[in-house]
Amino acid sequence: MPNEAITVPFVSFRPMEQELDAELRGAFARVLQNSWYIEGNEDAAFEKAFAAYCGTEYCIGCGNGLDSLVLILRAMGIGPGDEVIVPSNTFIATVLSVSYAGATPVLVEPLLDTYNIDPNRIEAAITPRTKAIIAVHLYGQCAQMDAVNTIAQAHGLKVIEDAAQAHGATWQGRRSGSLGDAAGFSFYPGKNLGALGDAGCVTTNDPDLAKKVRALGNYGSDYKYHHIYKGQNSRLDELQAAFLSAKLPHLDRMNAERRRIADCYRAGITNTAVTLPTVAEGCEHVYHIFAVRCKSRDALEAHLHERGIGTNKHYPTPIHLQGAYRELGLDRGALPIAEEISATELSLPMFYGMTEEQVRAVIEAVNSFKE
Ligand SMILES: *Cc1c(COP(=O)(O)O)cnc(C)c1O
């Protein structure tokens, strides 16, 4: 069959769903049998398993990844008048979490090669109002956590990981979620560990923070009908927890498969118009996204689409140029690295269960592109 006929979607959940079909149906049947849907054994069991997986003392389930970061900021007492450092190249949820907490986001440029926050630019952004740094492990690779933690310690700042794209990623042998004061995870279906709906969690080693996060996500209640904070409703429901428990034992294997596909891309893509993602020393990438860069990105995208290859852009408009963040007063040119990434980044197909034929089709289509 000629390659032109192969359609490679940007992402497909089918191979994973087919493989785990019995386990997912079993999880659903168990919850229905128990007839218990919020705050029960499934939630507790998943929290225990995911904390052990990340290497933290505590895991607290919540409604989604955005809430996980909001709950952490609120539990740390960060709010109006405070500033929080965030990378300028990230999904908007990172920045929105700071706004939801009532604090002010301060955008710091990433490194062009790893796409993660540039530690050398953090100190210039610190003011007497700065309370925390949110380090995003973007696209599946951990940020430079040694440098981030050293700067935070020197200035008395908290370090929050946004690990929404990096389940299982390691930095110097330690898993994401255990590399700062607290971490927020999303289990949105498309993430490396995804629920069958919205879900998220917080991991931390701090017992007081863990208690406060749990209370804040459950109407500010430490026990039933006793409210110590003006909390919110953000809990991990039993059904999603059961699905996540079914999928967690397969995460390392599925991440390894993503790495294998990435290695095939690295070995096969020889087009010099395309820059492949860099893996920093000490990092094990989990390739939530395989992000390449190309000066003629839109032409490359059109070339791939013509050949039936699905792609995506992460992200087409940087945060500071979004209508939602006009208040930052940053015009085009203010954050050139974030702008460069959003103008040149293209995400290639990457999902568990991609066939050899599909991987080869992507490589051939990229290699046949001429600027
Ligand atoms: C997905 C994502 C979030 C938000 O997660 P939701 O579950 O969609 O709320 C936060 N940060 C990053 C970097 C993400 O990719």
CSV table of C-alpha atoms and ligand atoms in Angstrom, one decimal:
chain,number,residue,atom,x,y,z
A,1,MET,CA,0.0,0.0,0.0
A,2,PRO,CA,1.5,3.4,-0.9
A,3,ASN,CA,2.2,5.7,2.0
A,4,GLU,CA,-0.1,8.4,0.7
A,5,ALA,CA,-3.0,6.1,1.7
A,6,ILE,CA,-2.0,5.9,5.4
A,7,THR,CA,-3.8,8.2,7.7
A,8,VAL,CA,-2.0,8.9,10.9
A,9,PRO,CA,-4.1,10.7,13.4
A,10,PHE,CA,-2.4,13.2,15.8
A,11,VAL,CA,-3.6,11.1,18.6
A,12,SER,CA,-5.7,7.9,19.1
A,13,PHE,CA,-6.9,6.3,22.3
A,14,ARG,CA,-8.1,3.2,20.5
A,15,PRO,CA,-5.1,0.9,20.9
A,16,MET,CA,-4.9,1.6,24.6
A,17,GLU,CA,-8.6,1.3,25.1
A,18,GLN,CA,-8.7,-2.0,23.3
A,19,GLU,CA,-5.9,-3.4,25.3
A,20,LEU,CA,-7.4,-2.3,28.6
A,21,ASP,CA,-11.0,-2.9,27.7
A,22,ALA,CA,-11.6,-5.7,30.3
A,23,GLU,CA,-9.8,-3.8,33.1
A,24,LEU,CA,-11.8,-0.6,32.4
A,25,ARG,CA,-15.1,-2.4,32.3
A,26,GLY,CA,-14.1,-4.2,35.5
A,27,ALA,CA,-13.4,-0.9,37.2
A,28,PHE,CA,-16.8,0.4,36.2
A,29,ALA,CA,-18.6,-2.7,37.3
A,30,ARG,CA,-16.9,-2.5,40.7
A,31,VAL,CA,-18.0,1.1,41.3
A,32,LEU,CA,-21.5,0.3,40.2
A,33,GLN,CA,-21.6,-2.7,42.5
A,34,ASN,CA,-20.4,-0.6,45.5
A,35,SER,CA,-23.0,2.0,44.7
A,36,TRP,CA,-20.6,4.7,46.2
A,37,TYR,CA,-19.5,7.6,43.9
A,38,ILE,CA,-17.7,10.3,45.8
A,39,GLU,CA,-15.0,10.0,48.5
A,40,GLY,CA,-14.7,6.3,48.9
A,41,ASN,CA,-12.3,3.4,48.7
A,42,GLU,CA,-11.5,3.8,45.0
A,43,ASP,CA,-10.3,7.4,45.5
A,44,ALA,CA,-8.3,6.3,48.6
A,45,ALA,CA,-6.7,3.4,46.8
A,46,PHE,CA,-5.7,5.5,43.7
A,47,GLU,CA,-4.3,8.2,45.9
A,48,LYS,CA,-2.1,5.7,47.8
A,49,ALA,CA,-0.9,4.1,44.6
A,50,PHE,CA,-0.1,7.3,42.8
A,51,ALA,CA,1.7,8.8,45.8
A,52,ALA,CA,3.8,5.6,45.9
A,53,TYR,CA,4.4,5.8,42.2
A,54,CYS,CA,5.6,9.5,42.4
A,55,GLY,CA,7.6,8.8,45.6
A,56,THR,CA,5.7,11.3,47.8
A,57,GLU,CA,4.0,10.9,51.1
A,58,TYR,CA,0.6,12.3,50.0
A,59,CYS,CA,-1.6,12.4,47.0
A,60,ILE,CA,-5.0,14.2,47.1
A,61,GLY,CA,-7.4,13.7,44.2
A,62,CYS,CA,-9.3,16.6,42.8
A,63,GLY,CA,-11.5,17.6,39.9
A,64,ASN,CA,-8.9,18.5,37.2
A,65,GLY,CA,-5.4,19.9,36.6
A,66,LEU,CA,-6.3,23.5,36.9
A,67,ASP,CA,-7.9,23.0,40.3
A,68,SER,CA,-4.9,21.0,41.5
A,69,LEU,CA,-2.7,24.2,41.0
A,70,VAL,CA,-5.4,26.5,42.4
A,71,LEU,CA,-5.7,24.3,45.5
A,72,ILE,CA,-2.0,24.3,46.1
A,73,LEU,CA,-1.7,28.1,45.8
A,74,ARG,CA,-4.6,28.7,48.1
A,75,ALA,CA,-3.3,26.1,50.6
A,76,MET,CA,0.1,28.0,50.6
A,77,GLY,CA,-1.8,31.2,51.4
A,78,ILE,CA,-0.9,32.8,48.1
A,79,GLY,CA,-3.4,35.4,47.0
A,80,PRO,CA,-4.1,39.1,46.2
A,81,GLY,CA,-0.9,41.2,46.3
A,82,ASP,CA,1.4,38.2,45.7
A,83,GLU,CA,3.3,37.4,42.6
A,84,VAL,CA,4.0,33.9,41.2
A,85,ILE,CA,6.6,33.2,38.5
A,86,VAL,CA,5.4,31.1,35.6
A,87,PRO,CA,6.9,30.2,32.3
A,88,SER,CA,5.8,32.3,29.3
A,89,ASN,CA,5.4,29.1,27.1
A,90,THR,CA,2.8,26.8,28.7
A,91,PHE,CA,-0.8,25.9,28.5
A,92,ILE,CA,-2.9,28.7,29.8
A,93,ALA,CA,-4.1,26.7,32.9
A,94,THR,CA,-0.8,27.3,34.6
A,95,VAL,CA,-1.2,31.0,34.4
A,96,LEU,CA,-5.0,30.9,35.1
A,97,SER,CA,-4.3,29.1,38.4
A,98,VAL,CA,-2.4,32.1,39.7
A,99,SER,CA,-5.3,34.4,38.6
A,100,TYR,CA,-7.9,32.2,40.2
A,101,ALA,CA,-5.9,32.3,43.5
A,102,GLY,CA,-6.1,36.1,43.2
A,103,ALA,CA,-2.3,36.6,42.7
A,104,THR,CA,-0.4,38.1,39.8
A,105,PRO,CA,1.4,35.9,37.3
A,106,VAL,CA,4.9,37.0,36.2
A,107,LEU,CA,6.0,35.4,32.9
A,108,VAL,CA,9.6,34.2,32.5
A,109,GLU,CA,11.0,33.1,29.2
A,110,PRO,CA,11.9,29.4,28.5
A,111,LEU,CA,15.0,27.9,27.0
A,112,LEU,CA,14.5,27.4,23.3
A,113,ASP,CA,16.1,23.9,23.3
A,114,THR,CA,14.2,22.3,26.1
A,115,TYR,CA,11.1,24.6,26.0
A,116,ASN,CA,11.1,24.7,29.8
A,117,ILE,CA,11.6,27.8,32.0
A,118,ASP,CA,15.1,29.3,31.8
A,119,PRO,CA,16.5,29.3,35.4
A,120,ASN,CA,19.0,32.1,34.4
A,121,ARG,CA,16.0,34.5,33.9
A,122,ILE,CA,14.2,33.8,37.1
A,123,GLU,CA,16.1,36.0,39.5
A,124,ALA,CA,15.5,39.1,37.5
A,125,ALA,CA,11.7,38.5,37.8
A,126,ILE,CA,11.8,38.2,41.6
A,127,THR,CA,10.4,41.1,43.6
A,128,PRO,CA,9.5,41.5,47.4
A,129,ARG,CA,6.0,40.3,46.4
A,130,THR,CA,7.1,37.0,44.8
A,131,LYS,CA,5.9,34.0,46.7
A,132,ALA,CA,6.4,31.0,44.4
A,133,ILE,CA,7.7,29.6,41.2
A,134,ILE,CA,5.5,27.3,39.1
A,135,ALA,CA,7.9,25.0,37.1
A,136,VAL,CA,6.1,23.4,34.2
A,137,HIS,CA,7.4,20.1,32.9
A,138,LEU,CA,6.4,20.9,29.4
A,139,TYR,CA,5.7,18.3,26.7
A,140,GLY,CA,6.8,15.6,29.1
A,141,GLN,CA,10.3,16.7,30.2
A,142,CYS,CA,11.1,18.0,33.7
A,143,ALA,CA,12.3,21.5,34.1
A,144,GLN,CA,15.9,22.2,35.5
A,145,MET,CA,14.7,21.5,39.1
A,146,ASP,CA,18.2,21.8,40.7
A,147,ALA,CA,18.5,25.4,39.5
A,148,VAL,CA,14.9,26.3,40.2
A,149,ASN,CA,15.1,24.9,43.8
A,150,THR,CA,18.4,26.6,44.5
A,151,ILE,CA,17.0,30.0,43.5
A,152,ALA,CA,13.7,29.4,45.4
A,153,GLN,CA,15.7,28.5,48.6
A,154,ALA,CA,17.9,31.6,48.3
A,155,HIS,CA,14.8,33.8,48.1
A,156,GLY,CA,12.4,31.9,50.4
A,157,LEU,CA,10.0,31.0,47.6
A,158,LYS,CA,7.8,27.9,47.3
A,159,VAL,CA,8.3,25.6,44.3
A,160,ILE,CA,5.2,24.2,42.6
A,161,GLU,CA,5.5,21.7,39.8
A,162,ASP,CA,2.9,21.7,37.0
A,163,ALA,CA,3.3,18.0,36.1
A,164,ALA,CA,0.1,17.9,33.9
A,165,GLN,CA,2.2,16.7,30.9
A,166,ALA,CA,4.8,14.7,32.7
A,167,HIS,CA,3.4,11.7,34.6
A,168,GLY,CA,6.3,9.3,35.2
A,169,ALA,CA,9.0,11.7,33.8
A,170,THR,CA,12.1,11.6,35.9
A,171,TRP,CA,14.8,14.1,36.8
A,172,GLN,CA,18.0,12.7,38.2
A,173,GLY,CA,16.1,9.4,38.8
A,174,ARG,CA,13.3,11.0,40.8
A,175,ARG,CA,9.8,11.2,39.4
A,176,SER,CA,7.9,14.4,38.6
A,177,GLY,CA,5.5,15.2,41.5
A,178,SER,CA,8.3,14.8,44.1
A,179,LEU,CA,10.6,17.6,42.9
A,180,GLY,CA,9.3,20.7,44.7
A,181,ASP,CA,7.0,21.6,47.6
A,182,ALA,CA,3.9,20.4,45.8
A,183,ALA,CA,2.8,19.3,42.4
A,184,GLY,CA,-0.4,19.5,40.4
A,185,PHE,CA,-1.3,16.7,37.9
A,186,SER,CA,-4.1,16.6,35.3
A,187,PHE,CA,-5.7,13.3,34.3
A,188,TYR,CA,-7.5,14.9,31.3
A,189,PRO,CA,-8.0,12.0,28.8
A,190,GLY,CA,-5.2,13.0,26.5
A,191,LYS,CA,-2.5,13.2,29.1
A,192,ASN,CA,0.0,10.3,29.5
A,193,LEU,CA,-2.1,9.0,32.4
A,194,GLY,CA,-5.7,10.0,31.5
A,195,ALA,CA,-9.1,9.4,33.1
A,196,LEU,CA,-12.2,8.8,31.0
A,197,GLY,CA,-13.3,12.4,31.8
A,198,ASP,CA,-11.9,15.3,33.9
A,199,ALA,CA,-9.7,14.5,36.9
A,200,GLY,CA,-6.5,15.7,38.7
A,201,CYS,CA,-4.5,15.4,41.9
A,202,VAL,CA,-1.9,17.1,44.1
A,203,THR,CA,1.2,15.4,45.4
A,204,THR,CA,3.3,16.6,48.3
A,205,ASN,CA,5.5,15.5,51.2
A,206,ASP,CA,4.1,18.3,53.5
A,207,PRO,CA,1.4,16.9,55.8
A,208,ASP,CA,-0.1,20.3,56.7
A,209,LEU,CA,-0.3,21.3,53.1
A,210,ALA,CA,-1.9,17.9,52.2
A,211,LYS,CA,-4.5,18.4,54.9
A,212,LYS,CA,-5.3,21.9,53.7
A,213,VAL,CA,-5.5,21.0,50.0
A,214,ARG,CA,-7.9,18.2,50.9
A,215,ALA,CA,-10.1,20.4,53.0
A,216,LEU,CA,-10.1,23.2,50.4
A,217,GLY,CA,-11.2,20.8,47.7
A,218,ASN,CA,-14.0,19.6,49.8
A,219,TYR,CA,-15.9,22.8,50.8
A,220,GLY,CA,-13.2,23.8,53.2
A,221,SER,CA,-14.3,21.0,55.5
A,222,ASP,CA,-12.0,18.9,57.7
A,223,TYR,CA,-14.9,16.7,58.8
A,224,LYS,CA,-18.5,16.6,57.6
A,225,TYR,CA,-20.4,19.9,58.0
A,226,HIS,CA,-17.5,21.6,59.7
A,227,HIS,CA,-16.0,24.3,57.5
A,228,ILE,CA,-12.7,25.9,58.4
A,229,TYR,CA,-12.0,27.5,55.0
A,230,LYS,CA,-14.2,28.9,52.1
A,231,GLY,CA,-13.4,25.9,50.1
A,232,GLN,CA,-14.4,24.8,46.7
A,233,ASN,CA,-15.9,21.5,45.3
A,234,SER,CA,-13.1,19.7,43.5
A,235,ARG,CA,-12.9,16.0,44.3
A,236,LEU,CA,-11.8,12.9,42.4
A,237,ASP,CA,-14.9,10.8,41.9
A,238,GLU,CA,-14.9,7.0,42.5
A,239,LEU,CA,-15.4,6.1,38.8
A,240,GLN,CA,-12.5,8.2,37.5
A,241,ALA,CA,-10.3,6.9,40.4
A,242,ALA,CA,-11.2,3.3,39.5
A,243,PHE,CA,-10.3,3.9,35.8
A,244,LEU,CA,-7.0,5.6,36.8
A,245,SER,CA,-6.1,2.6,39.1
A,246,ALA,CA,-6.7,0.3,36.2
A,247,LYS,CA,-4.4,2.4,33.9
A,248,LEU,CA,-1.6,3.3,36.4
A,249,PRO,CA,0.1,-0.2,36.3
A,250,HIS,CA,0.6,0.3,32.5
A,251,LEU,CA,1.9,3.8,32.6
A,252,ASP,CA,5.7,3.0,32.6
A,253,ARG,CA,5.3,0.6,29.7
A,254,MET,CA,3.2,3.0,27.7
A,255,ASN,CA,5.7,5.8,28.4
A,256,ALA,CA,8.5,3.5,27.3
A,257,GLU,CA,6.6,2.9,24.0
A,258,ARG,CA,6.3,6.7,23.5
A,259,ARG,CA,10.1,6.9,24.0
A,260,ARG,CA,10.6,4.2,21.5
A,261,ILE,CA,8.5,6.1,18.9
A,262,ALA,CA,10.5,9.3,19.7
A,263,ASP,CA,13.8,7.3,19.2
A,264,CYS,CA,12.4,6.2,15.8
A,265,TYR,CA,11.7,9.8,14.9
A,266,ARG,CA,15.1,10.9,16.0
A,267,ALA,CA,16.8,8.2,14.0
A,268,GLY,CA,14.6,8.6,10.9
A,269,ILE,CA,14.0,12.4,10.6
A,270,THR,CA,17.0,13.8,8.6
A,271,ASN,CA,15.4,16.9,7.2
A,272,THR,CA,17.7,19.8,8.3
A,273,ALA,CA,14.7,22.3,8.1
A,274,VAL,CA,13.3,20.5,11.2
A,275,THR,CA,14.8,20.9,14.7
A,276,LEU,CA,14.1,17.9,17.0
A,277,PRO,CA,13.4,18.3,20.7
A,278,THR,CA,16.4,18.3,23.1
A,279,VAL,CA,16.6,16.0,26.1
A,280,ALA,CA,18.4,17.7,28.9
A,281,GLU,CA,21.0,15.9,31.0
A,282,GLY,CA,19.4,13.9,33.9
A,283,CYS,CA,16.0,13.9,32.3
A,284,GLU,CA,13.9,11.0,31.2
A,285,HIS,CA,11.3,12.4,28.7
A,286,VAL,CA,7.8,10.9,28.6
A,287,TYR,CA,6.9,12.6,25.3
A,288,HIS,CA,3.4,13.8,26.1
A,289,ILE,CA,4.1,15.8,23.0
A,290,PHE,CA,6.9,15.4,20.3
A,291,ALA,CA,7.5,19.0,19.6
A,292,VAL,CA,9.7,19.9,16.6
A,293,ARG,CA,10.5,23.4,15.3
A,294,CYS,CA,10.6,24.6,11.7
A,295,LYS,CA,11.0,28.2,10.3
A,296,SER,CA,8.3,27.4,7.7
A,297,ARG,CA,6.1,25.7,10.2
A,298,ASP,CA,2.8,26.4,8.5
A,299,ALA,CA,4.1,25.0,5.2
A,300,LEU,CA,5.4,21.9,7.0
A,301,GLU,CA,2.0,21.5,8.6
A,302,ALA,CA,0.2,21.8,5.2
A,303,HIS,CA,2.6,19.3,3.7
A,304,LEU,CA,1.9,16.7,6.4
A,305,HIS,CA,-1.8,17.3,6.3
A,306,GLU,CA,-1.8,16.7,2.5
A,307,ARG,CA,-0.2,13.3,3.3
A,308,GLY,CA,-2.8,12.3,5.9
A,309,ILE,CA,-0.6,13.1,8.9
A,310,GLY,CA,-2.4,14.8,11.8
A,311,THR,CA,-0.5,17.5,13.7
A,312,ASN,CA,-1.1,20.1,16.4
A,313,LYS,CA,0.5,23.3,17.7
A,314,HIS,CA,1.4,23.7,21.4
A,315,TYR,CA,0.6,26.6,21.5
A,316,PRO,CA,-0.4,28.8,18.5
A,317,THR,CA,-0.7,32.0,20.6
A,318,PRO,CA,1.5,32.7,23.6
A,319,ILE,CA,-0.3,33.7,26.9
A,320,HIS,CA,0.8,37.3,26.8
A,321,LEU,CA,-0.9,37.8,23.4
A,322,GLN,CA,-4.2,36.2,24.5
A,323,GLY,CA,-7.2,38.4,25.0
A,324,ALA,CA,-7.6,37.0,28.5
A,325,TYR,CA,-4.2,38.5,29.5
A,326,ARG,CA,-4.2,41.9,27.9
A,327,GLU,CA,-4.0,43.2,31.5
A,328,LEU,CA,-0.3,42.1,31.5
A,329,GLY,CA,0.3,45.0,29.1
A,330,LEU,CA,2.8,42.9,27.1
A,331,ASP,CA,2.8,43.5,23.3
A,332,ARG,CA,4.2,41.4,20.5
A,333,GLY,CA,8.0,41.4,20.9
A,334,ALA,CA,7.9,41.5,24.7
A,335,LEU,CA,8.6,37.8,25.1
A,336,PRO,CA,10.4,36.8,22.0
A,337,ILE,CA,11.3,33.2,22.9
A,338,ALA,CA,7.7,32.3,23.7
A,339,GLU,CA,6.7,34.1,20.5
A,340,GLU,CA,9.3,32.2,18.5
A,341,ILE,CA,8.1,28.8,19.9
A,342,SER,CA,4.5,29.6,19.1
A,343,ALA,CA,5.4,30.6,15.6
A,344,THR,CA,7.6,27.6,14.8
A,345,GLU,CA,6.5,24.6,17.0
A,346,LEU,CA,4.7,21.7,15.4
A,347,SER,CA,3.6,18.6,17.3
A,348,LEU,CA,4.0,15.3,15.5
A,349,PRO,CA,1.7,12.2,16.1
A,350,MET,CA,2.6,10.5,19.4
A,351,PHE,CA,0.4,7.9,21.1
A,352,TYR,CA,0.6,4.5,22.6
A,353,GLY,CA,0.0,1.8,19.9
A,354,MET,CA,1.2,3.7,16.8
A,355,THR,CA,2.1,1.1,14.2
A,356,GLU,CA,5.5,0.9,12.6
A,357,GLU,CA,3.9,1.8,9.3
A,358,GLN,CA,2.4,5.0,10.9
A,359,VAL,CA,5.8,6.0,12.4
A,360,ARG,CA,7.5,5.4,9.0
A,361,ALA,CA,4.8,7.4,7.2
A,362,VAL,CA,5.4,10.4,9.6
A,363,ILE,CA,9.2,10.2,9.1
A,364,GLU,CA,8.9,10.0,5.3
A,365,ALA,CA,6.4,12.9,5.1
A,366,VAL,CA,8.7,15.1,7.3
A,367,ASN,CA,11.8,14.1,5.2
A,368,SER,CA,10.1,14.9,1.9
A,369,PHE,CA,9.3,18.5,3.0
A,370,LYS,CA,11.2,21.2,1.2
A,371,GLU,CA,11.3,24.8,2.7
B,1,LIG,C1,-3.7,20.0,30.8
B,1,LIG,C2,-2.8,21.0,31.5
B,1,LIG,C3,-3.3,21.6,32.6
B,1,LIG,C4,-4.7,21.6,33.1
B,1,LIG,O1,-5.3,20.4,33.3
B,1,LIG,P1,-6.9,20.2,33.2
B,1,LIG,O2,-7.1,18.9,33.8
B,1,LIG,O3,-7.3,20.4,31.8
B,1,LIG,O4,-7.5,21.3,34.0
B,1,LIG,C5,-2.4,22.4,33.3
B,1,LIG,N1,-1.2,22.6,32.9
B,1,LIG,C6,-0.7,22.0,31.8
B,1,LIG,C7,0.7,22.3,31.4
B,1,LIG,C8,-1.5,21.2,31.1
B,1,LIG,O5,-1.0,20.6,29.9
